[in-house]
């Protein structure tokens, strides 16, 4: 019998599901059991061509609609997503393995927030009037044209919406390629947009690995590429986009610092560290995986952290009581276990976890290392799994310098009751998305993105509009033209 997660076909182009079984089969594995639940096929060159030419053709008419009309469609799509939240969350859990307890509140709901927010903004994307005596300049905010979105595997619904919603609000069309690891959820986003009244072809989904992503990025008809992925992929995609002088948004990896001063509320700080390391089993780009704890509270912090981490409920992700799911794939599990091994070999002190959980699926116990030093591999490289490194520090000056000593700059957090210090420290940290006495909140109203190797551009908020549109300026002369000859 066909599994309920199996989509009708692999791709969604021009308002309908399309199959081409000549493409390489991509198995979809449910991470909690290791069972194959669906198969899709990578896009062939013919499918890529169909998606790009369809999107290109649909874009102009979409951009000519009023912002109010486009916004109404996006807001209707948000309503449909919310009505279907349960089914979409179950699918997200099949796609990623993340527990339903999380997907019910963080995925389709976050996608719906983006559709609603950018739907609301669509009607107010106006330009300026710049008076110049009798003459004047007016500006118009115009669509870029054909945008490509490429997703990572940790938030397949959210990423499709965080890219699709602002792109469409601005009058662009999009071809979206989900991660080959989680190909299912973006198809539902495309289906819902059509149901909400989006013209066929303005949001299309094609499947495939890096090769398909590469074909999309290098196509001369494409005006913009928005990627969520790792730094090495980001460098390749950025370079390929530069060849064609295309706009880019790069949402890449991180190794973010979370700094806890000794005056912090310990339980809140422990809660922040848990949210910033173990949500989605640690598969979150903005995670605060370098937890710097001031020496005075170190042992108290570690004791409370170990106690609360022991309350994680590993198990069937479809059971709403489960609070901690598996790694997305066997491969990702092995990568993370390799880092845990390195942590042990390089002399970090294991506080809890540290091994694969004794159950089906790709579960790793939530793991905390203490006495981690700046040069250890687990403190330098992005692990993308449930491995928290706790490092000690003495002074504010020292911790800021050490926190910034990384190629990454996605996020940063600080816990302290001293608000002057909190703002001063955040002001000195090299990161795009920061938190004071909190960690990993990502409301659609707030800009999200990194500095340094962690990325270029911002998603969400009004900032995202700037990255999916461009300004045309028009000089208007009222009098005669003076010329030298
Ligand atoms: P990845 O870089 O392996 O792949 C990302 C996407 O790029 C996939 O869809 C992949 O098929 C595609 N791709 C690979 N090579 C390509 C190429 N040459 N041209 C075009 N596309 C190509 O990343 P992943 O393993 O799927 O995701 C994990 C990474 O994503 C982590 O580093 C994580 O930090 C990052 N991430 C960042 C954010 C953010 O918003 N900053 C969010 C989630 C994940």
Short mmCIF file of C-alpha atoms and ligand atoms in Angstrom, two decimals:
data_model
loop_
_atom_site.label_atom_id
_atom_site.label_comp_id
_atom_site.label_asym_id
_atom_site.label_seq_id
_atom_site.Cartn_x
_atom_site.Cartn_y
_atom_site.Cartn_z
CA UNK A 1 0.00 0.00 0.00
CA UNK A 2 1.24 3.48 -0.80
CA UNK A 3 2.38 5.40 2.24
CA UNK A 4 0.31 8.55 2.95
CA UNK A 5 3.47 10.66 2.64
CA UNK A 6 4.00 9.66 -1.02
CA UNK A 7 3.25 12.75 -3.16
CA UNK A 8 1.13 12.53 -6.31
CA UNK A 9 4.23 13.27 -8.37
CA UNK A 10 7.74 14.62 -7.87
CA UNK A 11 7.42 18.15 -9.22
CA UNK A 12 4.83 20.92 -9.20
CA UNK A 13 4.98 23.10 -12.30
CA UNK A 14 2.47 25.46 -13.89
CA UNK A 15 -0.16 24.66 -11.28
CA UNK A 16 0.02 20.89 -11.46
CA UNK A 17 1.91 17.83 -10.31
CA UNK A 18 4.31 16.54 -12.97
CA UNK A 19 6.30 13.30 -13.05
CA UNK A 20 9.32 12.31 -15.09
CA UNK A 21 10.57 8.93 -13.96
CA UNK A 22 13.67 9.31 -16.14
CA UNK A 23 15.13 11.39 -13.27
CA UNK A 24 17.31 9.71 -10.61
CA UNK A 25 15.06 8.17 -7.94
CA UNK A 26 15.37 9.86 -4.54
CA UNK A 27 14.19 7.72 -1.62
CA UNK A 28 12.46 9.49 1.28
CA UNK A 29 13.41 7.77 4.53
CA UNK A 30 11.48 8.30 7.77
CA UNK A 31 14.25 9.07 10.24
CA UNK A 32 12.44 7.59 13.24
CA UNK A 33 12.31 4.09 11.75
CA UNK A 34 14.68 4.00 8.78
CA UNK A 35 11.73 2.91 6.63
CA UNK A 36 11.38 4.21 3.04
CA UNK A 37 8.06 6.04 2.91
CA UNK A 38 8.16 7.68 -0.52
CA UNK A 39 10.16 8.13 -3.70
CA UNK A 40 10.56 11.20 -5.87
CA UNK A 41 12.66 11.67 -8.99
CA UNK A 42 15.30 14.31 -9.55
CA UNK A 43 14.38 16.81 -12.22
CA UNK A 44 15.66 15.97 -15.69
CA UNK A 45 16.89 18.85 -17.89
CA UNK A 46 13.42 18.81 -19.52
CA UNK A 47 11.73 19.36 -16.14
CA UNK A 48 14.15 22.15 -15.21
CA UNK A 49 13.43 23.81 -18.56
CA UNK A 50 9.68 23.46 -18.09
CA UNK A 51 9.84 25.00 -14.61
CA UNK A 52 12.00 27.95 -15.63
CA UNK A 53 10.11 28.78 -18.81
CA UNK A 54 6.76 28.49 -17.04
CA UNK A 55 7.88 30.76 -14.19
CA UNK A 56 9.40 33.26 -16.60
CA UNK A 57 6.17 33.40 -18.60
CA UNK A 58 3.94 33.73 -15.53
CA UNK A 59 5.93 36.46 -13.78
CA UNK A 60 5.03 39.54 -15.83
CA UNK A 61 1.26 39.19 -15.42
CA UNK A 62 1.70 38.44 -11.71
CA UNK A 63 3.78 41.60 -11.27
CA UNK A 64 1.10 43.62 -13.10
CA UNK A 65 -1.56 42.63 -10.57
CA UNK A 66 -2.02 45.13 -7.76
CA UNK A 67 -0.23 44.47 -4.50
CA UNK A 68 -3.61 44.18 -2.83
CA UNK A 69 -4.59 41.36 -5.17
CA UNK A 70 -1.30 39.50 -4.71
CA UNK A 71 -1.47 40.02 -0.96
CA UNK A 72 -5.01 38.66 -0.76
CA UNK A 73 -3.86 35.41 -2.39
CA UNK A 74 -0.93 35.04 0.01
CA UNK A 75 -3.15 35.71 3.01
CA UNK A 76 -5.68 33.14 1.76
CA UNK A 77 -2.82 30.63 1.45
CA UNK A 78 -1.88 31.43 5.07
CA UNK A 79 -5.44 30.65 6.18
CA UNK A 80 -5.45 27.33 4.31
CA UNK A 81 -2.11 26.38 5.87
CA UNK A 82 -3.45 27.10 9.35
CA UNK A 83 -6.64 25.10 8.70
CA UNK A 84 -4.51 22.13 7.61
CA UNK A 85 -1.85 22.59 10.27
CA UNK A 86 -2.26 19.08 11.69
CA UNK A 87 -1.88 17.23 8.38
CA UNK A 88 0.96 19.48 7.28
CA UNK A 89 2.73 18.94 10.60
CA UNK A 90 2.44 15.17 10.25
CA UNK A 91 3.97 15.44 6.78
CA UNK A 92 6.76 17.68 8.13
CA UNK A 93 7.45 15.01 10.76
CA UNK A 94 7.63 12.29 8.07
CA UNK A 95 9.91 14.51 5.95
CA UNK A 96 12.33 15.47 8.75
CA UNK A 97 11.74 13.18 11.75
CA UNK A 98 11.15 16.22 13.99
CA UNK A 99 8.64 15.50 16.77
CA UNK A 100 5.02 16.47 16.17
CA UNK A 101 5.20 18.44 19.43
CA UNK A 102 7.49 20.84 17.50
CA UNK A 103 6.09 20.65 13.98
CA UNK A 104 2.57 21.53 15.21
CA UNK A 105 3.85 24.93 16.37
CA UNK A 106 6.94 25.73 14.31
CA UNK A 107 6.58 24.75 10.67
CA UNK A 108 3.29 25.22 8.80
CA UNK A 109 2.45 27.88 11.40
CA UNK A 110 5.70 29.73 10.69
CA UNK A 111 5.10 29.35 6.94
CA UNK A 112 1.60 30.76 7.39
CA UNK A 113 3.03 33.69 9.36
CA UNK A 114 5.32 34.52 6.43
CA UNK A 115 2.47 34.27 3.90
CA UNK A 116 0.28 36.47 6.08
CA UNK A 117 2.98 39.03 6.86
CA UNK A 118 4.20 39.48 3.28
CA UNK A 119 0.63 39.28 2.01
CA UNK A 120 -0.09 42.24 4.29
CA UNK A 121 2.93 44.18 3.02
CA UNK A 122 2.31 43.55 -0.69
CA UNK A 123 -0.02 46.54 -1.11
CA UNK A 124 2.37 49.01 0.49
CA UNK A 125 5.46 48.48 -1.67
CA UNK A 126 5.68 52.01 -2.90
CA UNK A 127 8.42 54.35 -4.02
CA UNK A 128 9.36 57.92 -3.13
CA UNK A 129 8.78 61.33 -4.59
CA UNK A 130 11.95 63.43 -4.50
CA UNK A 131 11.34 67.13 -5.30
CA UNK A 132 14.12 68.96 -7.19
CA UNK A 133 12.79 72.49 -7.57
CA UNK A 134 10.48 72.32 -10.58
CA UNK A 135 11.70 68.89 -11.60
CA UNK A 136 11.37 65.77 -9.59
CA UNK A 137 12.45 62.16 -9.31
CA UNK A 138 10.11 59.37 -8.43
CA UNK A 139 11.13 55.86 -7.52
CA UNK A 140 9.32 52.59 -8.03
CA UNK A 141 9.93 49.34 -6.21
CA UNK A 142 9.90 46.65 -8.89
CA UNK A 143 10.14 42.90 -8.90
CA UNK A 144 13.48 41.28 -9.73
CA UNK A 145 11.82 38.77 -12.05
CA UNK A 146 12.53 35.05 -11.87
CA UNK A 147 13.84 33.88 -8.48
CA UNK A 148 15.28 30.51 -7.52
CA UNK A 149 14.91 29.24 -3.97
CA UNK A 150 17.07 26.36 -2.72
CA UNK A 151 16.34 24.79 0.66
CA UNK A 152 18.13 22.92 3.44
CA UNK A 153 16.52 19.89 5.10
CA UNK A 154 15.79 21.10 8.59
CA UNK A 155 12.70 23.29 7.96
CA UNK A 156 11.27 22.30 4.56
CA UNK A 157 7.88 24.06 4.90
CA UNK A 158 9.25 27.14 6.61
CA UNK A 159 12.11 27.64 4.14
CA UNK A 160 9.77 27.34 1.13
CA UNK A 161 7.49 30.00 2.67
CA UNK A 162 10.24 32.30 3.97
CA UNK A 163 11.53 32.50 0.39
CA UNK A 164 8.29 32.14 -1.57
CA UNK A 165 6.15 34.62 0.37
CA UNK A 166 8.36 37.73 0.04
CA UNK A 167 9.30 36.79 -3.53
CA UNK A 168 5.66 36.55 -4.58
CA UNK A 169 4.59 39.60 -2.58
CA UNK A 170 7.04 41.67 -4.64
CA UNK A 171 5.71 40.31 -7.94
CA UNK A 172 8.43 37.74 -8.68
CA UNK A 173 7.91 34.15 -9.77
CA UNK A 174 9.86 31.37 -8.08
CA UNK A 175 11.26 27.96 -8.87
CA UNK A 176 11.99 26.27 -5.54
CA UNK A 177 14.23 23.24 -5.11
CA UNK A 178 13.85 21.58 -1.72
CA UNK A 179 16.68 19.61 -0.18
CA UNK A 180 16.84 16.12 -1.65
CA UNK A 181 16.62 14.84 1.95
CA UNK A 182 13.21 16.44 2.60
CA UNK A 183 11.40 16.81 -0.73
CA UNK A 184 7.79 16.47 0.43
CA UNK A 185 6.60 19.64 2.20
CA UNK A 186 7.34 22.30 -0.44
CA UNK A 187 4.97 20.49 -2.84
CA UNK A 188 2.13 21.17 -0.39
CA UNK A 189 3.05 24.86 -0.25
CA UNK A 190 2.83 25.02 -4.07
CA UNK A 191 -0.51 23.18 -4.03
CA UNK A 192 -1.94 25.53 -1.38
CA UNK A 193 -0.86 28.66 -3.26
CA UNK A 194 -2.78 27.45 -6.33
CA UNK A 195 -5.82 26.70 -4.19
CA UNK A 196 -5.59 30.21 -2.76
CA UNK A 197 -5.77 31.66 -6.26
CA UNK A 198 -2.14 32.13 -7.30
CA UNK A 199 -1.82 32.02 -11.09
CA UNK A 200 -0.28 28.79 -12.40
CA UNK A 201 3.49 29.07 -12.75
CA UNK A 202 4.29 31.71 -10.16
CA UNK A 203 5.51 29.17 -7.59
CA UNK A 204 6.98 25.90 -8.88
CA UNK A 205 8.80 23.06 -7.15
CA UNK A 206 11.40 20.81 -8.73
CA UNK A 207 13.31 18.04 -6.99
CA UNK A 208 16.95 17.10 -7.16
CA UNK A 209 20.43 17.18 -5.73
CA UNK A 210 23.11 19.87 -6.08
CA UNK A 211 23.29 19.28 -9.83
CA UNK A 212 19.68 20.45 -10.30
CA UNK A 213 20.37 23.41 -7.99
CA UNK A 214 23.40 24.24 -10.13
CA UNK A 215 21.35 24.11 -13.35
CA UNK A 216 18.85 26.56 -11.86
CA UNK A 217 21.47 28.95 -10.52
CA UNK A 218 23.38 29.21 -13.78
CA UNK A 219 20.38 29.70 -16.07
CA UNK A 220 20.57 33.17 -17.66
CA UNK A 221 16.83 33.75 -17.20
CA UNK A 222 17.21 33.66 -13.42
CA UNK A 223 17.52 37.04 -11.69
CA UNK A 224 17.98 36.03 -8.07
CA UNK A 225 19.04 33.05 -5.99
CA UNK A 226 18.09 32.56 -2.35
CA UNK A 227 19.89 29.64 -0.72
CA UNK A 228 19.58 28.11 2.72
CA UNK A 229 22.42 25.67 3.24
CA UNK A 230 25.96 25.13 4.41
CA UNK A 231 28.87 27.56 3.95
CA UNK A 232 30.68 25.37 1.36
CA UNK A 233 27.51 25.17 -0.78
CA UNK A 234 26.93 28.88 -0.25
CA UNK A 235 30.38 29.72 -1.62
CA UNK A 236 29.72 27.67 -4.77
CA UNK A 237 26.26 29.09 -5.33
CA UNK A 238 27.36 32.67 -4.63
CA UNK A 239 30.21 32.31 -7.15
CA UNK A 240 27.90 30.81 -9.79
CA UNK A 241 25.37 33.60 -9.25
CA UNK A 242 28.10 36.23 -9.54
CA UNK A 243 28.96 34.91 -13.01
CA UNK A 244 25.51 36.00 -14.13
CA UNK A 245 25.46 39.13 -11.91
CA UNK A 246 22.41 37.76 -10.10
CA UNK A 247 21.07 38.97 -6.77
CA UNK A 248 21.62 36.58 -3.86
CA UNK A 249 20.44 35.84 -0.37
CA UNK A 250 22.64 33.36 1.48
CA UNK A 251 21.36 31.84 4.73
CA UNK A 252 24.25 29.64 5.79
CA UNK A 253 25.70 27.85 8.78
CA UNK A 254 26.89 29.03 12.17
CA UNK A 255 28.76 28.28 15.38
CA UNK A 256 27.04 30.88 17.47
CA UNK A 257 28.01 32.00 20.98
CA UNK A 258 25.58 32.06 23.89
CA UNK A 259 27.13 34.02 26.76
CA UNK A 260 25.90 33.50 30.30
CA UNK A 261 27.10 35.93 32.97
CA UNK A 262 27.13 34.94 36.61
CA UNK A 263 24.26 37.28 37.49
CA UNK A 264 21.91 35.53 35.03
CA UNK A 265 18.77 33.74 36.13
CA UNK A 266 20.11 30.19 35.98
CA UNK A 267 16.89 28.49 34.94
CA UNK A 268 16.26 30.96 32.14
CA UNK A 269 19.85 30.58 30.97
CA UNK A 270 19.56 26.78 31.04
CA UNK A 271 16.27 27.07 29.13
CA UNK A 272 17.97 29.28 26.53
CA UNK A 273 20.85 26.82 26.18
CA UNK A 274 18.39 23.92 25.75
CA UNK A 275 16.35 25.82 23.13
CA UNK A 276 19.55 26.89 21.42
CA UNK A 277 21.01 23.38 21.21
CA UNK A 278 18.39 20.68 21.39
CA UNK A 279 15.35 22.02 19.51
CA UNK A 280 14.94 19.96 16.31
CA UNK A 281 17.62 17.70 17.82
CA UNK A 282 20.16 20.45 17.28
CA UNK A 283 19.57 20.73 13.52
CA UNK A 284 19.12 24.51 13.57
CA UNK A 285 21.50 26.92 11.84
CA UNK A 286 21.26 29.66 14.46
CA UNK A 287 21.98 27.38 17.43
CA UNK A 288 24.12 28.76 20.25
CA UNK A 289 26.45 25.78 20.30
CA UNK A 290 29.30 27.55 22.10
CA UNK A 291 27.85 28.20 25.53
CA UNK A 292 30.25 30.47 27.42
CA UNK A 293 29.49 30.33 31.16
CA UNK A 294 31.17 32.70 33.64
CA UNK A 295 33.24 30.68 36.09
CA UNK A 296 31.29 31.65 39.22
CA UNK A 297 28.15 29.78 38.17
CA UNK A 298 29.67 27.06 36.02
CA UNK A 299 29.06 24.00 38.20
CA UNK A 300 25.60 25.16 39.27
CA UNK A 301 24.70 25.77 35.62
CA UNK A 302 26.02 22.36 34.55
CA UNK A 303 24.15 20.53 37.31
CA UNK A 304 20.84 22.17 36.42
CA UNK A 305 21.49 21.66 32.70
CA UNK A 306 22.19 17.94 33.15
CA UNK A 307 19.08 17.55 35.30
CA UNK A 308 16.79 19.27 32.76
CA UNK A 309 18.39 17.58 29.75
CA UNK A 310 17.56 14.28 31.46
CA UNK A 311 13.88 15.18 31.06
CA UNK A 312 14.04 15.02 27.24
CA UNK A 313 11.60 12.42 25.94
CA UNK A 314 13.06 10.48 23.02
CA UNK A 315 10.59 8.33 21.15
CA UNK A 316 7.98 8.09 18.44
CA UNK A 317 7.92 11.58 16.87
CA UNK A 318 4.21 11.18 16.10
CA UNK A 319 3.48 10.89 19.84
CA UNK A 320 2.91 14.45 21.03
CA UNK A 321 4.60 13.63 24.34
CA UNK A 322 7.92 13.10 22.53
CA UNK A 323 10.13 16.16 22.86
CA UNK A 324 13.28 15.00 21.09
CA UNK A 325 13.50 13.34 17.67
CA UNK A 326 16.11 11.60 15.54
CA UNK A 327 18.76 13.02 13.22
CA UNK A 328 17.38 13.58 9.73
CA UNK A 329 19.42 10.78 8.12
CA UNK A 330 21.74 7.95 9.04
CA UNK A 331 24.55 9.92 7.40
CA UNK A 332 23.89 13.01 9.54
CA UNK A 333 23.77 10.77 12.63
CA UNK A 334 27.20 9.34 11.77
CA UNK A 335 28.66 12.82 11.19
CA UNK A 336 27.41 13.95 14.60
CA UNK A 337 28.66 10.76 16.33
CA UNK A 338 32.05 11.48 14.73
CA UNK A 339 32.09 14.93 16.37
CA UNK A 340 31.13 13.43 19.74
CA UNK A 341 34.04 11.03 19.41
CA UNK A 342 36.38 13.96 18.62
CA UNK A 343 35.10 15.82 21.69
CA UNK A 344 35.98 12.85 23.89
CA UNK A 345 39.39 12.34 22.25
CA UNK A 346 40.34 16.02 22.51
CA UNK A 347 39.66 16.03 26.25
CA UNK A 348 36.25 17.64 26.73
CA UNK A 349 34.36 16.45 29.83
CA UNK A 350 31.16 14.58 28.96
CA UNK A 351 28.31 15.74 31.19
CA UNK A 352 25.46 13.78 29.62
CA UNK A 353 24.51 11.88 26.48
CA UNK A 354 27.42 11.12 24.20
CA UNK A 355 26.09 8.19 22.20
CA UNK A 356 23.45 6.83 19.85
CA UNK A 357 20.21 6.11 21.70
CA UNK A 358 19.34 2.45 22.09
CA UNK A 359 16.25 2.46 19.86
CA UNK A 360 15.18 2.27 16.20
CA UNK A 361 15.86 5.26 13.99
CA UNK A 362 18.72 7.74 13.95
CA UNK A 363 18.50 9.04 17.51
CA UNK A 364 21.46 10.55 19.35
CA UNK A 365 21.15 11.39 23.04
CA UNK A 366 21.23 15.11 23.82
CA UNK A 367 24.89 15.63 24.61
CA UNK A 368 26.67 18.22 26.76
CA UNK A 369 30.43 18.65 26.94
CA UNK A 370 32.04 20.89 29.59
CA UNK A 371 35.61 22.19 29.89
CA UNK A 372 35.61 22.75 26.13
CA UNK A 373 38.42 24.99 24.90
CA UNK A 374 38.40 27.31 21.89
CA UNK A 375 40.73 25.15 19.82
CA UNK A 376 38.73 21.90 20.10
CA UNK A 377 37.03 20.70 16.92
CA UNK A 378 33.61 20.69 18.61
CA UNK A 379 34.07 24.39 19.44
CA UNK A 380 35.13 25.40 15.94
CA UNK A 381 33.02 23.44 13.43
CA UNK A 382 29.29 23.45 12.87
CA UNK A 383 28.01 20.05 14.05
CA UNK A 384 24.31 20.39 13.23
CA UNK A 385 23.27 17.91 15.90
CA UNK A 386 22.47 17.80 19.62
CA UNK A 387 25.96 18.57 20.93
CA UNK A 388 26.40 21.50 23.30
CA UNK A 389 29.87 22.75 24.15
CA UNK A 390 30.19 24.59 27.47
CA UNK A 391 33.25 26.84 27.75
CA UNK A 392 34.35 28.87 30.81
CA UNK A 393 35.23 32.55 30.91
CA UNK A 394 36.31 35.21 33.43
CA UNK A 395 35.73 38.67 31.93
CA UNK A 396 33.42 40.40 29.49
CA UNK A 397 36.28 41.62 27.31
CA UNK A 398 37.75 38.13 27.08
CA UNK A 399 34.46 36.43 26.22
CA UNK A 400 33.55 38.93 23.50
CA UNK A 401 36.93 38.42 21.80
CA UNK A 402 36.62 34.64 21.99
CA UNK A 403 33.00 34.67 20.84
CA UNK A 404 33.99 36.65 17.74
CA UNK A 405 36.96 34.41 16.95
CA UNK A 406 35.15 32.37 14.29
CA UNK A 407 34.50 32.57 10.55
CA UNK A 408 30.76 32.42 11.27
CA UNK A 409 28.41 35.21 12.42
CA UNK A 410 24.83 34.02 12.29
CA UNK A 411 23.51 34.47 15.84
CA UNK A 412 24.55 35.38 19.38
CA UNK A 413 22.87 35.52 22.75
CA UNK A 414 23.55 36.92 26.19
CA UNK A 415 21.98 36.16 29.56
CA UNK A 416 22.49 38.72 32.31
CA UNK A 417 20.39 40.90 34.60
CA UNK A 418 22.67 43.87 33.85
CA UNK A 419 20.97 45.51 30.89
CA UNK A 420 23.74 47.99 30.20
CA UNK A 421 26.13 45.10 29.86
CA UNK A 422 23.66 43.09 27.76
CA UNK A 423 23.38 45.84 25.14
CA UNK A 424 27.11 46.59 25.22
CA UNK A 425 28.01 42.92 24.69
CA UNK A 426 25.47 42.47 21.87
CA UNK A 427 26.82 45.66 20.31
CA UNK A 428 30.30 44.14 20.25
CA UNK A 429 29.35 40.71 18.91
CA UNK A 430 29.70 39.98 15.19
CA UNK A 431 26.36 38.35 14.45
CA UNK A 432 23.20 39.10 12.49
CA UNK A 433 20.44 37.70 14.72
CA UNK A 434 20.89 38.35 18.44
CA UNK A 435 19.04 37.60 21.65
CA UNK A 436 19.01 39.10 25.15
CA UNK A 437 17.80 36.74 27.89
CA UNK A 438 16.34 34.46 25.23
CA UNK A 439 17.50 32.27 22.37
CA UNK A 440 16.33 31.21 18.89
CA UNK A 441 13.11 33.20 18.61
CA UNK A 442 12.45 33.84 14.91
CA UNK A 443 9.25 35.85 14.46
CA UNK A 444 8.52 36.87 10.86
CA UNK A 445 8.57 40.54 11.93
CA UNK A 446 12.29 40.37 12.80
CA UNK A 447 15.09 40.34 10.22
CA UNK A 448 16.92 37.00 10.13
CA UNK A 449 20.37 36.30 8.70
CA UNK A 450 24.07 36.30 9.31
CA UNK A 451 27.30 38.24 8.88
CA UNK A 452 30.78 36.99 7.88
CA UNK A 453 30.66 33.46 6.41
CA UNK A 454 27.12 32.91 7.72
CA UNK A 455 25.50 34.78 4.90
CA UNK A 456 24.44 37.70 2.80
CA UNK A 457 21.07 39.44 2.97
CA UNK A 458 18.18 38.97 5.37
CA UNK A 459 15.02 36.94 5.40
CA UNK A 460 11.75 37.96 7.05
CA UNK A 461 10.63 41.46 8.07
CA UNK A 462 10.63 44.48 5.75
CA UNK A 463 14.31 43.72 5.07
CA UNK A 464 13.35 40.72 2.94
CA UNK A 465 11.40 43.02 0.62
CA UNK A 466 14.64 44.83 -0.21
CA UNK A 467 16.19 41.53 -1.22
CA UNK A 468 13.34 40.51 -3.54
CA UNK A 469 12.84 43.86 -5.27
CA UNK A 470 14.83 46.68 -6.85
CA UNK A 471 14.36 50.39 -7.15
CA UNK A 472 13.84 52.18 -10.42
CA UNK A 473 14.37 55.94 -10.32
CA UNK A 474 12.77 58.24 -12.86
CA UNK A 475 13.92 61.84 -13.41
CA UNK A 476 11.11 64.08 -14.66
CA UNK A 477 12.06 67.41 -16.28
CA UNK A 478 9.38 70.08 -16.44
CA UNK A 479 11.29 72.67 -18.49
CA UNK A 480 13.49 72.72 -21.57
CA UNK A 481 16.61 70.62 -21.95
CA UNK A 482 19.89 72.56 -21.91
CA UNK A 483 22.72 71.01 -23.92
CA UNK A 484 26.31 72.16 -24.66
CA UNK A 485 25.72 72.09 -28.39
P1 LIG B 1 23.68 21.80 1.92
O1 LIG B 1 24.54 22.98 1.74
O2 LIG B 1 24.27 20.46 1.79
O3 LIG B 1 22.48 21.85 0.86
C1 LIG B 1 21.60 22.94 0.79
C2 LIG B 1 20.87 22.91 -0.54
O4 LIG B 1 21.77 23.26 -1.58
C3 LIG B 1 20.29 21.56 -0.92
O5 LIG B 1 19.03 21.75 -1.50
C4 LIG B 1 21.28 21.05 -1.94
O6 LIG B 1 20.73 20.13 -2.87
C5 LIG B 1 21.68 22.32 -2.64
N1 LIG B 1 22.97 22.30 -3.32
C6 LIG B 1 24.08 21.57 -3.01
N2 LIG B 1 25.08 21.86 -3.87
C7 LIG B 1 24.61 22.78 -4.74
C8 LIG B 1 25.17 23.48 -5.85
N3 LIG B 1 26.43 23.28 -6.24
N4 LIG B 1 24.40 24.36 -6.51
C9 LIG B 1 23.13 24.60 -6.11
N5 LIG B 1 22.54 23.97 -5.07
C10 LIG B 1 23.27 23.07 -4.39
O7 LIG B 1 22.98 22.01 3.32
P2 LIG B 1 22.06 20.99 4.15
O8 LIG B 1 22.93 19.89 4.63
O9 LIG B 1 20.85 20.67 3.38
O10 LIG B 1 21.61 21.90 5.37
C11 LIG B 1 22.39 22.10 6.49
C12 LIG B 1 23.12 23.42 6.42
O11 LIG B 1 22.19 24.47 6.17
C13 LIG B 1 23.80 23.79 7.71
O12 LIG B 1 25.07 24.34 7.45
C14 LIG B 1 22.91 24.85 8.30
O13 LIG B 1 23.53 25.72 9.19
C15 LIG B 1 22.40 25.52 7.09
N6 LIG B 1 21.13 26.22 7.38
C16 LIG B 1 21.11 27.59 7.42
C17 LIG B 1 19.95 28.26 7.73
C18 LIG B 1 19.90 29.76 7.79
O14 LIG B 1 18.82 30.31 7.67
N7 LIG B 1 21.00 30.46 7.96
C19 LIG B 1 18.78 27.53 7.99
C20 LIG B 1 18.84 26.15 7.94
C21 LIG B 1 20.01 25.50 7.62
#
